[in-house]
XYZ file of C-alpha atoms in Angstrom:
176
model
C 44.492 -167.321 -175.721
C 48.250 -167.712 -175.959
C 50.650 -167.829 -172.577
C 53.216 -165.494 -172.658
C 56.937 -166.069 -172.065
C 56.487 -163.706 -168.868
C 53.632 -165.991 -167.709
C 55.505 -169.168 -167.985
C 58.523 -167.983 -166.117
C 56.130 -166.713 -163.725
C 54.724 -169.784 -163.120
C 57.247 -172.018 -163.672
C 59.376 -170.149 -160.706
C 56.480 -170.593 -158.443
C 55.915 -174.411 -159.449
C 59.342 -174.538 -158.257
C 58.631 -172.245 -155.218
C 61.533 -170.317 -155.826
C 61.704 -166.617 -155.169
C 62.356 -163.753 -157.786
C 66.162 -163.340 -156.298
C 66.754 -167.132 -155.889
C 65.887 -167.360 -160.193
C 68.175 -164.416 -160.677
C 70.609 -165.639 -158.936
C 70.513 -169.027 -161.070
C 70.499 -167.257 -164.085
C 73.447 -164.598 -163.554
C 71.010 -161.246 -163.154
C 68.992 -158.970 -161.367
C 65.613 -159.592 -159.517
C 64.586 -156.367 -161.674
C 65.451 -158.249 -164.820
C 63.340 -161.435 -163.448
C 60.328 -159.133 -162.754
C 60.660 -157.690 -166.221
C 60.689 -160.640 -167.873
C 57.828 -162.322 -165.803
C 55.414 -159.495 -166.483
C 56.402 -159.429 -170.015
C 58.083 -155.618 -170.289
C 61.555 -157.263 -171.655
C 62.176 -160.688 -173.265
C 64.878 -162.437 -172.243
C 68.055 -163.316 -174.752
C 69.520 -166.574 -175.867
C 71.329 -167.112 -173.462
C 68.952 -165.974 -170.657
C 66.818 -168.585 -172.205
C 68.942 -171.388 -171.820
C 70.024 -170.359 -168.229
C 66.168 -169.762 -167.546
C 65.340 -173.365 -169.116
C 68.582 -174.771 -167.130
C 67.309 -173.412 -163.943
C 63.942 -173.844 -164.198
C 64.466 -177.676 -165.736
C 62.240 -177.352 -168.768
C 63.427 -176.737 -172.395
C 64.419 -173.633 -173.946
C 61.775 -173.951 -176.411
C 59.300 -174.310 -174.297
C 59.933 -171.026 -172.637
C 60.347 -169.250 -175.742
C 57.470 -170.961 -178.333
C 54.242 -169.717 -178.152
C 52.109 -172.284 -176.037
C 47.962 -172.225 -176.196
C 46.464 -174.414 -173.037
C 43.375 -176.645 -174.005
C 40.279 -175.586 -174.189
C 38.154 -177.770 -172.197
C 36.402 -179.796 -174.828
C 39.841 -180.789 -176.298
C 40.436 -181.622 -172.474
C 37.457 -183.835 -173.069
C 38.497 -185.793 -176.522
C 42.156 -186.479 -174.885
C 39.985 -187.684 -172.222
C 38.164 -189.931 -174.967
C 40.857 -191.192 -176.241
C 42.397 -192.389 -173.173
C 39.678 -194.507 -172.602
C 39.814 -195.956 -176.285
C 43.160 -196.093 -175.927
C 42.661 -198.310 -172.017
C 39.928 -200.122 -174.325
C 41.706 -201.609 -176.831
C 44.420 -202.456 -174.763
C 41.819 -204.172 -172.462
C 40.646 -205.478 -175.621
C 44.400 -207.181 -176.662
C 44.896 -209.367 -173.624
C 41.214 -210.500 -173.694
C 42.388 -211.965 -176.886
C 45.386 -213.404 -175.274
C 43.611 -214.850 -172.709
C 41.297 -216.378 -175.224
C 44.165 -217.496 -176.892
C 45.558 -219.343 -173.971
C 42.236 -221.068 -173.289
C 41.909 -222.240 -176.497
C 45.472 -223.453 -176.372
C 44.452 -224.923 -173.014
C 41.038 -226.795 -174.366
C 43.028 -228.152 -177.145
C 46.198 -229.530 -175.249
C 43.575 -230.794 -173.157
C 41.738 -232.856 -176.341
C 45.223 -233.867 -177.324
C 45.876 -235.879 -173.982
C 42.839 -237.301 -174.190
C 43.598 -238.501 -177.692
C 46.898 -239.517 -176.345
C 45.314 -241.581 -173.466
C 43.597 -243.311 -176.184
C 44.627 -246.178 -178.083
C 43.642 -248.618 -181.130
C 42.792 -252.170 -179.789
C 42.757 -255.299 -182.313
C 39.790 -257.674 -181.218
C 39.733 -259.214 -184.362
C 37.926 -258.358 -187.511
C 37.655 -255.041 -186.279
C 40.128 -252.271 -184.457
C 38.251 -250.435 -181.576
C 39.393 -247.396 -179.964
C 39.469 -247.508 -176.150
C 40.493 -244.625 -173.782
C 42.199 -245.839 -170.979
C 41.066 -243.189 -167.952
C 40.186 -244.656 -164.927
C 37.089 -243.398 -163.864
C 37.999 -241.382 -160.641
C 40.359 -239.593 -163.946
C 37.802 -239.372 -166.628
C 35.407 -236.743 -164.725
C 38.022 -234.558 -163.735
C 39.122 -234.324 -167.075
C 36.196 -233.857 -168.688
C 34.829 -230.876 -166.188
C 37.849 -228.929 -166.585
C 37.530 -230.076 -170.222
C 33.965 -228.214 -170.390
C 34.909 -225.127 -167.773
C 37.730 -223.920 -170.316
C 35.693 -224.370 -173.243
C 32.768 -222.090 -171.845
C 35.474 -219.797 -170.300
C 36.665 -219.932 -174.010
C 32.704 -219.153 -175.417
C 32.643 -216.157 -172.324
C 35.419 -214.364 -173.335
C 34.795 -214.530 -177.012
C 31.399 -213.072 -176.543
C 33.235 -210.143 -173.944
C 35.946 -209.734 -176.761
C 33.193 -208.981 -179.307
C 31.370 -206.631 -177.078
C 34.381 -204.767 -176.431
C 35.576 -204.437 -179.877
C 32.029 -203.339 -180.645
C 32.289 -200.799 -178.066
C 35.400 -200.207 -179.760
C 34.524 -199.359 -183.055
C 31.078 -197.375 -181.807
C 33.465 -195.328 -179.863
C 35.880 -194.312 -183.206
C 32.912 -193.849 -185.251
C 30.698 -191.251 -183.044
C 31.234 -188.061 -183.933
C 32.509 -185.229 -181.050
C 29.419 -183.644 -180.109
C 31.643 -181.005 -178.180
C 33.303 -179.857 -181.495
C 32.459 -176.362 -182.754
């Protein structure tokens, strides 16, 4: 079922709560022409159409092309796809924030390699890390919480982008 040109002036002039004289008067006509065009008995020319789509602050083509609302199941896949859509996006800074933690466990290895250092006692070079320990436990706590932080979200990421791909995959039931 296709909205008329009538009907969408009609309801565009009440979504602006404007009278039938307050559009004419925009537009340069009558309140007789308005009426006419709102219950579909004349259309309305060029130029009434760009006045109309001036007044009423919409486009001229969307006045004039014919316009079919949505039925409610295609209501329901745009609905789908918005959550996909807030998914995957969810999805992306998971894998940031993975990223960061992994950058985060690793800068954290490097100091601790840095802290280290190669000691000659002899016949033999022995590799001592010089962290105190009132430092060491610290360290290696935060050490462990950002590697299993790391192991959570890896396992969330891979539930979500299995959600993900179940999602693209099913099949509209509420297709016809």
């Amino acid at each position: 079922m296709e909205i008329s040109t009538g009907e969408k002036i009609f309801e565009l002039r009440k979504a602006k709560g404007i009278s039938q004289e307050e559009l004419a008067e925009k537009v340069g006509v009558s309140r007789q022409t308005v009426h006419k065009w709102e219950t579909d008995s004349v259309k309305p020319s060029y130029e009434n159409l760009l006045a109309l789509s001036e007044a009423l602050g919409v486009e001229k083509d969307f006045i004039d092309k014919p316009f079919t609302p949505l039925s409610d199941n295609e209501k329901a896949e745009i609905a789908v796809s918005a959550s996909r859509s807030v998914k995957a996006t969810i999805y992306k800074i998971l894998v940031g924030v993975t990223t960061v933690i992994a950058a985060v466990a690793i800068f954290i290895t490097v100091c601790l390699g840095i802290m280290s250092h190669p000691t000659n006692t002899g016949d033999f070079t022995e590799l001592t890390i010089e962290v105190s320990d009132d430092q060491f436990v610290p360290v290696l706590l935060a050490t462990l919480i950002v590697v299993i932080g790391d192991i959570v979200f890896v396992i969330l990421l891979a539930k979500i982008n299995s959600d993900i791909k179940k999602e693209k995959c099913k099949p509209n039931v509420n297709k016809m």
